[in-house]
CSV table of C-alpha atoms in Angstrom, one decimal:
chain,number,residue,atom,x,y,z
A,12,MET,CA,131.7,206.6,-18.6
A,13,LYS,CA,132.2,203.6,-20.0
A,14,THR,CA,135.3,200.8,-19.2
A,15,ILE,CA,136.8,198.9,-21.4
A,16,ALA,CA,139.2,196.1,-20.2
A,17,ILE,CA,141.7,194.4,-22.8
A,18,LEU,CA,142.4,190.8,-22.0
A,19,GLY,CA,144.9,188.0,-23.1
A,20,LYS,CA,147.7,185.9,-22.1
A,21,PRO,CA,150.8,187.2,-21.5
A,22,ASN,CA,153.0,189.0,-24.6
A,23,VAL,CA,150.4,189.7,-27.3
A,24,GLY,CA,150.8,193.0,-26.9
A,25,LYS,CA,147.8,194.0,-24.3
A,26,SER,CA,149.6,197.1,-22.9
A,27,SER,CA,151.2,197.9,-26.1
A,28,LEU,CA,147.4,198.7,-27.3
A,29,PHE,CA,146.4,200.2,-24.4
A,30,ASN,CA,149.6,203.0,-24.7
A,31,ARG,CA,148.3,203.2,-28.5
A,32,LEU,CA,144.7,204.1,-27.2
A,33,ILE,CA,146.0,206.8,-24.7
A,34,LYS,CA,148.9,208.1,-26.8
A,35,GLN,CA,151.1,208.1,-23.5
A,36,GLN,CA,154.0,205.3,-22.4
A,37,LEU,CA,152.0,204.7,-19.2
A,38,ALA,CA,152.2,201.3,-19.0
A,39,ILE,CA,155.4,198.8,-19.1
A,40,THR,CA,156.1,197.2,-22.5
A,41,SER,CA,158.6,194.3,-22.6
A,42,ASN,CA,158.9,191.2,-23.8
A,43,VAL,CA,159.5,189.6,-21.0
A,44,SER,CA,156.0,187.7,-19.9
A,45,GLY,CA,153.7,188.7,-16.5
A,46,THR,CA,155.9,192.3,-17.1
A,47,THR,CA,152.3,193.4,-16.1
A,48,ARG,CA,151.2,192.6,-13.0
A,49,ASP,CA,148.4,194.8,-12.1
A,50,VAL,CA,145.2,195.9,-13.6
A,51,LYS,CA,146.9,199.3,-15.4
A,52,LYS,CA,143.7,202.1,-15.8
A,53,ALA,CA,143.8,205.6,-18.0
A,54,ARG,CA,141.2,207.6,-20.3
A,55,PHE,CA,140.9,209.1,-23.5
A,56,GLU,CA,138.5,210.6,-26.1
A,57,LEU,CA,137.1,208.6,-28.4
A,58,SER,CA,135.5,210.5,-31.2
A,59,GLY,CA,134.5,213.5,-28.7
A,60,VAL,CA,133.5,210.8,-25.7
A,61,GLU,CA,136.0,210.5,-22.2
A,62,VAL,CA,135.9,206.7,-22.1
A,63,GLU,CA,137.9,204.2,-19.5
A,64,ILE,CA,140.7,201.6,-20.7
A,65,ILE,CA,141.9,198.5,-18.8
A,66,ASP,CA,144.8,197.6,-18.7
A,67,THR,CA,145.5,194.0,-17.0
A,68,GLY,CA,148.1,191.2,-16.4
A,69,GLY,CA,148.3,188.1,-18.9
A,70,LEU,CA,145.8,185.1,-18.0
A,71,GLU,CA,147.3,181.7,-17.9
A,72,LYS,CA,147.8,179.1,-15.7
A,73,ALA,CA,149.7,179.5,-12.9
A,74,GLN,CA,150.0,179.3,-9.1
A,75,GLY,CA,151.1,181.9,-6.4
A,76,LEU,CA,151.6,185.8,-7.4
A,77,PHE,CA,150.7,185.1,-11.5
A,78,ALA,CA,147.4,183.3,-9.9
A,79,LYS,CA,146.5,186.5,-8.3
A,80,VAL,CA,147.4,188.2,-12.0
A,81,SER,CA,144.7,186.4,-14.0
A,82,GLU,CA,142.4,186.7,-10.9
A,83,HIS,CA,142.6,190.6,-10.9
A,84,SER,CA,142.4,190.6,-14.7
A,85,LEU,CA,138.9,188.1,-14.7
A,86,GLN,CA,137.7,190.9,-12.0
A,87,ALA,CA,138.6,193.7,-14.1
A,88,ALA,CA,136.7,192.1,-16.8
A,89,GLN,CA,133.4,191.2,-15.0
A,90,GLU,CA,133.2,195.2,-14.1
A,91,ALA,CA,134.3,196.4,-17.7
A,92,ASP,CA,131.1,197.5,-20.0
A,93,LEU,CA,133.1,196.0,-23.4
A,94,VAL,CA,136.3,193.1,-23.2
A,95,LEU,CA,138.9,193.1,-26.0
A,96,TYR,CA,140.0,189.8,-26.0
A,97,MET,CA,143.8,189.4,-27.8
A,98,VAL,CA,145.6,186.9,-29.1
A,99,ASP,CA,148.6,186.5,-31.2
A,100,GLY,CA,147.8,186.5,-34.6
A,101,SER,CA,151.1,185.1,-35.7
A,102,MET,CA,150.5,182.2,-33.7
A,103,MET,CA,147.3,179.4,-34.4
A,104,PRO,CA,145.1,179.6,-32.1
A,105,GLN,CA,145.0,178.1,-28.8
A,106,ASP,CA,142.7,176.1,-26.9
A,107,ASP,CA,143.4,177.9,-23.6
A,108,ASP,CA,142.4,181.0,-25.2
A,109,ILE,CA,138.9,179.2,-27.0
A,110,ALA,CA,138.4,178.4,-23.3
A,111,HIS,CA,139.1,181.9,-21.3
A,112,PHE,CA,136.5,183.4,-24.8
A,113,ARG,CA,134.0,181.3,-24.9
A,114,LYS,CA,133.9,181.3,-21.0
A,115,ILE,CA,133.7,185.6,-20.9
A,116,GLN,CA,131.3,185.5,-23.9
A,117,LYS,CA,128.5,183.4,-21.8
A,118,SER,CA,128.5,185.7,-19.0
A,119,GLY,CA,127.1,188.1,-22.0
A,120,LYS,CA,129.7,190.7,-21.7
A,121,MET,CA,130.0,192.7,-24.8
A,122,LEU,CA,133.2,191.2,-26.2
A,123,ILE,CA,135.3,191.7,-29.7
A,124,LEU,CA,138.3,189.3,-30.1
A,125,VAL,CA,140.9,191.5,-31.6
A,126,VAL,CA,143.8,189.6,-33.7
A,127,ASN,CA,147.1,191.1,-33.0
A,128,LYS,CA,150.5,191.2,-34.8
A,129,VAL,CA,148.9,191.0,-38.5
A,130,ASP,CA,151.8,193.0,-39.7
A,131,ASN,CA,151.1,191.9,-43.4
A,132,ASP,CA,147.9,190.6,-45.6
A,133,LYS,CA,150.3,186.8,-46.1
A,134,ILE,CA,149.6,186.9,-41.5
A,135,LYS,CA,145.9,188.3,-42.5
A,136,LEU,CA,144.8,185.1,-44.0
A,137,ARG,CA,146.4,182.9,-42.4
A,138,ALA,CA,144.4,185.0,-39.4
A,139,TRP,CA,141.2,184.3,-40.1
A,140,ASP,CA,141.7,180.7,-38.3
A,141,PHE,CA,141.1,182.5,-35.4
A,142,ALA,CA,137.0,182.7,-36.9
A,143,SER,CA,137.0,179.4,-35.0
A,144,PHE,CA,136.3,181.1,-32.2
A,145,GLY,CA,132.3,181.7,-32.8
A,146,THR,CA,132.3,185.7,-32.8
A,147,GLU,CA,131.5,188.2,-35.3
A,148,SER,CA,133.3,190.5,-33.3
A,149,LEU,CA,136.6,189.8,-35.6
A,150,CYS,CA,139.6,193.0,-36.0
A,151,PHE,CA,143.0,192.5,-37.1
A,152,ILE,CA,145.7,195.1,-35.4
A,153,SER,CA,149.2,195.3,-35.7
A,154,VAL,CA,149.8,197.9,-32.5
A,155,GLN,CA,153.7,197.6,-34.0
A,156,HIS,CA,152.6,199.0,-37.0
A,157,ASN,CA,149.4,201.0,-36.6
A,158,ARG,CA,147.2,198.7,-39.0
A,159,GLY,CA,143.5,198.8,-38.2
A,160,ILE,CA,143.5,200.5,-35.1
A,161,SER,CA,141.0,203.0,-36.7
A,162,ILE,CA,139.4,199.9,-37.7
A,163,LEU,CA,139.1,199.1,-34.2
A,164,LEU,CA,137.8,202.4,-32.6
A,165,GLU,CA,134.9,202.5,-34.3
A,166,GLU,CA,133.6,198.7,-33.7
A,167,ILE,CA,134.4,200.1,-30.0
A,168,PHE,CA,132.3,203.0,-30.8
A,169,GLU,CA,129.3,201.7,-32.5
A,170,MET,CA,129.1,198.6,-29.9
A,171,LEU,CA,128.6,201.0,-26.6
A,172,HIS,CA,126.3,203.1,-28.7
A,173,LEU,CA,128.6,206.1,-27.6
A,174,ALA,CA,127.3,208.8,-30.7
A,175,SER,CA,124.2,208.9,-27.7
A,176,GLU,CA,127.0,210.0,-25.1
A,177,GLN,CA,129.0,212.7,-27.5
A,178,PRO,CA,128.4,216.4,-25.9
A,179,LEU,CA,126.5,219.5,-27.3
A,180,SER,CA,129.8,220.5,-28.7
A,181,ALA,CA,130.9,217.9,-31.4
A,182,HIS,CA,127.0,217.2,-32.8
A,183,LEU,CA,126.6,220.9,-33.5
A,184,ARG,CA,129.6,221.1,-34.5
A,185,GLY,CA,130.2,218.5,-37.0
A,186,GLU,CA,127.0,219.8,-38.2
A,187,LEU,CA,127.0,223.2,-38.6
A,188,ALA,CA,130.9,223.7,-39.4
A,189,GLY,CA,130.8,227.1,-40.0
A,190,GLU,CA,127.6,228.4,-39.3
A,191,ILE,CA,128.1,228.7,-35.4
A,192,ASP,CA,128.2,232.6,-34.4
A,193,GLU,CA,130.1,233.8,-31.4
A,194,SER,CA,127.6,234.0,-28.8
A,195,LEU,CA,127.0,230.1,-29.5
A,196,GLU,CA,130.5,229.3,-29.1
A,197,GLU,CA,130.2,231.1,-25.7
A,198,PHE,CA,126.8,229.3,-24.7
A,199,LEU,CA,129.1,225.8,-25.4
A,200,ALA,CA,132.1,226.7,-23.5
A,201,SER,CA,129.9,228.1,-20.7
A,202,ILE,CA,128.4,224.1,-20.3
A,203,GLU,CA,131.9,222.3,-20.6
A,204,SER,CA,133.7,224.9,-18.0
A,205,PRO,CA,132.5,223.3,-15.3
A,206,MET,CA,134.7,219.9,-16.3
A,207,GLN,CA,138.0,222.7,-16.1
A,208,SER,CA,136.5,223.9,-12.6
A,209,GLN,CA,136.1,220.7,-11.0
A,210,GLN,CA,138.5,220.6,-7.7
A,211,GLU,CA,141.8,219.7,-8.0
A,212,CYS,CA,142.4,215.8,-7.1
A,213,ILE,CA,145.3,215.0,-4.2
A,214,ALA,CA,147.7,213.1,-5.7
A,215,VAL,CA,149.3,210.7,-3.4
A,216,GLY,CA,152.2,208.6,-3.6
A,217,ILE,CA,152.9,205.9,-2.2
A,218,ILE,CA,156.8,205.0,-1.6
A,219,GLY,CA,159.2,202.2,-0.1
A,220,ARG,CA,161.6,199.7,-0.3
A,221,VAL,CA,161.1,196.4,-1.9
A,222,ASN,CA,158.0,194.4,0.2
A,223,VAL,CA,157.3,196.7,3.0
A,224,GLY,CA,154.0,196.5,2.4
A,225,LYS,CA,153.2,199.3,0.2
A,226,SER,CA,150.3,197.1,-1.9
A,227,SER,CA,148.9,196.5,1.1
A,228,ILE,CA,148.8,199.7,2.6
A,229,LEU,CA,146.9,201.0,-0.6
A,230,ASN,CA,144.0,198.3,-0.7
A,231,ALA,CA,143.6,199.1,2.8
A,232,LEU,CA,143.7,202.6,1.9
A,233,LEU,CA,140.8,202.0,-0.9
A,234,GLY,CA,139.1,199.3,1.0
A,235,LYS,CA,139.2,196.5,-1.9
A,236,GLU,CA,142.1,194.7,-3.0
A,237,ARG,CA,143.2,197.1,-6.0
A,238,SER,CA,147.1,196.0,-6.3
A,239,VAL,CA,148.4,192.6,-6.6
A,240,VAL,CA,149.9,191.7,-2.9
A,241,SER,CA,152.0,188.9,-2.6
A,242,GLU,CA,155.3,187.4,-0.8
A,243,VAL,CA,157.6,187.4,-3.9
A,244,ALA,CA,159.5,190.8,-3.7
A,245,GLY,CA,159.1,193.5,-6.9
A,246,THR,CA,155.5,191.9,-7.5
A,247,THR,CA,154.4,195.8,-8.4
A,248,ILE,CA,156.2,196.8,-11.7
A,249,ASP,CA,153.7,199.3,-13.3
A,250,PRO,CA,152.5,202.7,-10.7
A,251,VAL,CA,148.9,201.2,-9.5
A,252,ASP,CA,146.5,204.2,-9.1
A,253,ASP,CA,143.3,204.6,-7.9
A,254,GLU,CA,140.7,207.1,-6.5
A,255,VAL,CA,138.7,207.3,-3.6
A,256,GLN,CA,136.5,210.4,-1.6
A,257,ILE,CA,137.3,211.5,1.7
A,258,GLU,CA,135.1,214.2,3.2
A,259,ASP,CA,134.3,216.5,-0.1
A,260,LYS,CA,137.7,215.7,-1.2
A,261,THR,CA,139.0,213.3,-4.1
A,262,LEU,CA,142.4,211.5,-3.8
A,263,ARG,CA,144.7,209.5,-6.0
A,264,PHE,CA,146.5,207.1,-4.5
A,265,VAL,CA,149.4,205.8,-6.2
A,266,ASP,CA,151.5,202.1,-5.2
A,267,THR,CA,154.8,202.6,-7.0
A,268,ALA,CA,157.5,200.1,-7.7
A,269,GLY,CA,159.6,199.5,-4.6
A,270,ILE,CA,163.1,200.3,-4.9
A,271,ARG,CA,166.2,197.8,-4.3
A,272,ARG,CA,170.0,198.8,-4.3
A,273,ALA,CA,171.3,200.0,-8.0
A,274,SER,CA,173.4,196.0,-8.0
A,275,LYS,CA,170.3,194.4,-7.4
A,276,ILE,CA,168.0,196.2,-9.9
A,277,TYR,CA,167.1,193.2,-12.6
A,278,GLY,CA,166.0,193.5,-16.2
A,279,ILE,CA,162.2,195.6,-16.3
A,280,GLU,CA,162.7,197.2,-12.7
A,281,LYS,CA,164.7,200.1,-14.3
A,282,PHE,CA,161.5,200.8,-16.0
A,283,ALA,CA,160.0,200.7,-12.9
A,284,LEU,CA,162.5,202.8,-11.1
A,285,GLU,CA,162.4,205.6,-13.5
A,286,ARG,CA,158.3,205.7,-13.6
A,287,THR,CA,158.5,206.2,-9.7
A,288,ASN,CA,160.3,209.3,-10.3
A,289,ARG,CA,157.2,210.2,-13.3
A,290,VAL,CA,154.8,209.7,-10.5
A,291,LEU,CA,156.4,211.5,-8.0
A,292,ALA,CA,157.0,214.5,-10.0
A,293,GLN,CA,153.3,214.3,-10.4
A,294,SER,CA,152.2,214.3,-7.0
A,295,HIS,CA,151.5,216.6,-3.9
A,296,ILE,CA,152.2,214.4,-0.8
A,297,ALA,CA,154.6,211.4,-0.6
A,298,ILE,CA,153.6,208.2,2.1
A,299,LEU,CA,157.1,207.4,3.2
A,300,VAL,CA,156.7,203.5,4.0
A,301,LEU,CA,159.2,201.7,6.2
A,302,ASP,CA,159.4,198.3,7.7
A,303,VAL,CA,159.5,198.1,11.2
A,304,SER,CA,159.9,194.7,11.1
A,305,ALA,CA,163.7,194.9,11.0
A,306,PRO,CA,165.7,198.4,11.8
A,307,PHE,CA,166.2,200.6,9.1
A,308,VAL,CA,168.9,200.7,6.2
A,309,GLU,CA,171.2,202.8,3.9
A,310,LEU,CA,168.7,202.1,1.1
A,311,ASP,CA,165.3,203.9,3.2
A,312,GLU,CA,167.6,206.9,3.4
A,313,LYS,CA,168.2,207.0,-0.5
A,314,ILE,CA,164.5,206.5,-1.4
A,315,SER,CA,163.7,209.2,0.8
A,316,SER,CA,165.4,211.3,-0.6
A,317,LEU,CA,163.1,211.4,-3.3
A,318,ILE,CA,160.9,213.2,-1.4
A,319,PRO,CA,162.8,216.7,-1.2
A,320,LYS,CA,164.0,215.9,-4.9
A,321,HIS,CA,160.5,216.6,-5.8
A,322,ARG,CA,159.4,219.1,-3.4
A,323,LEU,CA,156.4,217.0,-1.7
A,324,GLY,CA,154.4,216.8,1.1
A,325,VAL,CA,155.6,213.6,3.4
A,326,ILE,CA,154.2,211.4,6.1
A,327,VAL,CA,156.6,208.4,7.3
A,328,VAL,CA,154.4,205.2,7.9
A,329,PHE,CA,155.9,202.8,10.4
A,330,ASN,CA,154.4,200.2,8.7
A,331,LYS,CA,154.7,196.0,10.0
A,332,TRP,CA,154.0,197.7,13.6
A,333,ASP,CA,152.5,194.1,14.7
A,334,LYS,CA,156.0,192.6,14.3
A,335,LYS,CA,157.6,195.5,15.5
A,336,TYR,CA,161.8,195.3,16.4
A,337,ALA,CA,161.4,197.3,18.9
A,338,ASP,CA,158.9,199.8,21.2
A,339,PHE,CA,158.2,203.5,19.7
A,340,LYS,CA,160.4,205.9,21.4
A,341,GLN,CA,163.6,203.5,20.0
A,342,ILE,CA,161.9,203.0,16.5
A,343,LYS,CA,161.2,207.0,16.9
A,344,ALA,CA,164.4,207.7,18.1
A,345,ASP,CA,165.8,205.6,14.9
A,346,PHE,CA,164.3,206.7,12.6
A,347,ASP,CA,165.1,211.2,14.2
A,348,LYS,CA,169.1,210.2,13.5
A,349,ARG,CA,169.2,208.5,10.8
A,350,PHE,CA,166.1,211.1,8.5
A,351,ALA,CA,167.2,214.5,10.3
A,352,PHE,CA,166.0,216.2,7.1
A,353,LEU,CA,162.7,214.8,7.5
A,354,SER,CA,162.5,216.2,11.3
A,355,PHE,CA,159.4,218.2,9.8
A,356,ALA,CA,157.2,214.7,8.3
A,357,PRO,CA,154.2,213.3,10.9
A,358,THR,CA,155.1,209.6,11.4
A,359,MET,CA,152.6,207.5,13.0
A,360,SER,CA,152.5,203.4,13.2
A,361,LEU,CA,150.1,201.2,11.5
A,362,SER,CA,149.3,197.4,10.0
A,363,ALA,CA,147.8,197.0,6.3
A,364,LEU,CA,146.6,193.8,7.4
A,365,ASN,CA,145.0,194.9,10.6
A,366,GLY,CA,143.5,198.2,9.6
A,367,ARG,CA,145.6,199.9,12.4
A,368,ASN,CA,145.5,203.9,12.0
A,369,ILE,CA,144.7,203.4,9.0
A,370,HIS,CA,141.4,205.7,8.5
A,371,LYS,CA,143.8,207.9,10.4
A,372,LEU,CA,146.5,208.0,8.1
A,373,LYS,CA,143.5,209.2,5.6
A,374,GLN,CA,142.6,212.2,7.7
A,375,GLU,CA,147.3,213.4,8.1
A,376,VAL,CA,146.7,213.5,4.2
A,377,LEU,CA,144.5,216.1,3.8
A,378,LYS,CA,146.0,218.2,7.0
A,379,VAL,CA,149.0,217.5,5.2
A,380,TYR,CA,148.1,218.6,1.7
A,381,GLU,CA,145.9,222.0,3.6
A,382,ARG,CA,148.8,222.8,4.8
A,383,PHE,CA,150.9,222.4,1.9
A,384,CYS,CA,148.3,224.8,-0.3
A,385,TYR,CA,148.3,227.0,2.4
A,386,ARG,CA,149.0,230.6,1.6
A,387,ILE,CA,150.7,233.2,4.9
A,388,PRO,CA,149.2,236.7,5.0
A,389,THR,CA,152.2,238.8,3.5
A,390,SER,CA,151.6,241.0,6.6
A,391,ALA,CA,152.0,238.2,8.9
A,392,LEU,CA,155.2,236.8,7.6
A,393,ASN,CA,156.9,239.6,7.5
A,394,ASP,CA,156.0,239.7,11.5
A,395,CYS,CA,157.3,236.6,12.0
A,396,ILE,CA,160.6,237.8,10.1
A,397,ALA,CA,161.1,240.9,11.9
A,398,GLN,CA,160.6,239.0,15.1
A,399,ALA,CA,163.0,235.9,14.0
A,400,THR,CA,165.6,238.9,13.0
A,401,ALA,CA,165.3,240.6,15.9
A,402,ARG,CA,165.8,237.5,18.2
A,403,HIS,CA,169.2,236.4,16.2
A,404,GLN,CA,170.6,239.6,14.0
A,405,ILE,CA,171.6,238.2,10.6
A,406,PRO,CA,175.2,237.4,10.7
A,407,SER,CA,177.3,240.0,9.0
A,408,ASP,CA,179.3,239.5,5.5
A,409,HIS,CA,182.6,240.5,6.7
A,410,GLY,CA,181.7,243.9,8.8
A,411,LYS,CA,179.1,244.8,6.2
A,412,LEU,CA,175.7,244.5,7.2
A,413,VAL,CA,173.3,242.4,5.6
A,414,LYS,CA,169.0,243.0,5.8
A,415,ILE,CA,166.4,241.6,5.6
A,416,TYR,CA,163.2,244.7,3.6
A,417,TYR,CA,160.8,242.2,3.4
A,418,ALA,CA,159.6,238.8,2.7
A,419,THR,CA,156.6,237.7,0.1
A,420,GLN,CA,155.2,234.3,-0.4
A,421,TYR,CA,154.8,234.3,-4.1
A,422,ALA,CA,153.9,230.3,-4.6
A,423,SER,CA,152.2,227.5,-2.9
A,424,LYS,CA,152.5,223.8,-3.2
A,425,PRO,CA,154.5,224.3,-1.5
A,426,PRO,CA,155.1,226.9,0.5
A,427,GLN,CA,157.7,229.5,-1.9
A,428,ILE,CA,158.6,232.6,-0.2
A,429,ALA,CA,161.1,235.3,-1.5
A,430,LEU,CA,163.5,237.3,1.5
A,431,VAL,CA,164.5,240.8,0.0
A,432,SER,CA,168.0,241.8,1.2
A,433,ASN,CA,170.7,244.3,0.1
A,434,ARG,CA,172.9,241.3,0.3
A,435,PRO,CA,171.2,238.5,-0.7
A,436,GLN,CA,174.4,236.4,-1.1
A,437,SER,CA,175.4,236.7,2.3
A,438,LEU,CA,172.6,234.6,3.9
A,439,HIS,CA,173.9,231.7,4.7
A,440,PHE,CA,172.3,228.8,4.3
A,441,SER,CA,172.2,227.7,8.6
A,442,TYR,CA,170.4,230.9,9.2
A,443,LYS,CA,168.2,230.5,6.1
A,444,ARG,CA,167.2,227.2,8.2
A,445,TYR,CA,166.6,228.9,11.4
A,446,LEU,CA,163.7,231.1,9.6
A,447,ILE,CA,162.1,228.0,8.3
A,448,ASN,CA,162.0,226.6,12.0
A,449,MET,CA,160.7,229.8,13.1
A,450,LEU,CA,158.2,229.8,10.1
A,451,ARG,CA,157.1,226.4,10.7
A,452,LYS,CA,156.6,227.2,15.1
A,453,GLN,CA,154.6,230.2,14.1
A,454,PHE,CA,152.3,228.7,11.4
A,455,ASP,CA,152.5,224.6,11.5
A,456,PHE,CA,153.7,224.0,8.3
A,457,GLU,CA,154.0,220.1,9.2
A,458,GLY,CA,155.0,217.5,6.8
A,459,VAL,CA,155.3,220.5,4.4
A,460,PRO,CA,158.4,221.3,3.0
A,461,ILE,CA,158.8,225.5,3.1
A,462,LEU,CA,161.4,226.8,0.1
A,463,LEU,CA,163.4,229.9,0.6
A,464,SER,CA,164.2,232.6,-2.0
A,465,ALA,CA,166.9,235.7,-1.7
A,466,LYS,CA,166.5,238.0,-4.0
A,467,ASP,CA,168.4,241.9,-4.5
A,468,LYS,CA,165.4,244.4,-3.9
A,469,ASN,CA,166.2,245.0,-7.9
A,470,ALA,CA,166.7,241.1,-10.0
A,471,PRO,CA,165.0,238.1,-10.2
A,472,LYS,CA,165.8,235.4,-7.0
A,473,ASP,CA,169.1,234.2,-7.5
A,474,GLU,CA,169.1,231.3,-5.3
A,475,THR,CA,166.8,228.7,-3.5
A,476,THR,CA,167.1,226.8,-0.4
A,477,ARG,CA,164.2,223.8,0.4
A,478,GLU,CA,164.4,220.9,2.5
């Protein structure tokens, strides 16, 4: 697959172009310089050919955090097949832009100079000054007004020689429109079907407070420096994701923005919180990162409440173990007291800096996902429920007998079980919790929420209990 990297100084519209091309509001855009800090990747189709587009942080002379941002951006450019170097067409050409552009040009990389914010013909006349960059591949666009985008896409298509990569169906449908018989259509569908039946990618969101080490854990899991790591709290704004192959499974890890107390959220961080929720809504498992260099705080508990909200499998990581404030027994006791609703979650100590237990964490993700997808055989499920009700009888409803006729698992990811009863409203939540604990004990659902719904024999389910 061909890759395209968007480079340029801060605030020239790189993230806006990225969002325009993928037709999603995936990257955060704002007038604040330095909004994009990590490399952001996505895929889109260009005339039937899938390509990968990479949004990068702004290139600028700086110390500390933004020096790392620039370094990651230049590295992304080196790995891409084509670089779109973006400049602000409402300004005069800048010497540092010319220097960056020619440095990339000398490396032999395919390069297009994209002059943005050319909102009208008057600005376009002035924008010809950018010919001083010394390139024939020059495109004038306005992302905001959707001007020149189609011409830019044509230029990309030609430079990457994508015509040779168009799928058979695209060529045939273009050349034989209206002349393809049904059998050929079926043949084309059979060619494309393997792509549709690919194994599902396991989505894992990494969540926690600011500066607990989420980005360091992502880098350790991937075995490369994918996310910018800095002591500056709130370094990660956009969710940063990448895929890794573990055994025969594809895992997509997403480093989300660190969450602060509501009163401490500033500027663009409010968009980061919104995107964290969006990432979790599309995830299967959450890795909750807790900093054990100091005792847990109330905000840790509030962040962990996102896990049951999105019905996720969960693994709890005690990070910064090399600086732990107490021994494991004390830390685990503190966790059990504060996070009783996550009593089913596996916990492990970890240090992203020295790689402690990183391999173990990868293996735990696979185990939790397997349980997350597990379907209990109906006979085994009903045997377990029957044993549970025999051991501890269902409380009556003001003297009226409450019965469970049978149980069935109607969905997985996570496991969802319906209890068919004569009085579904009378099954108390504490008794449902008892049944959930029995199911955990019988079928090993560590790290996975179990959802129980009570329904009348002749009616759809009417209530749901979840952990």
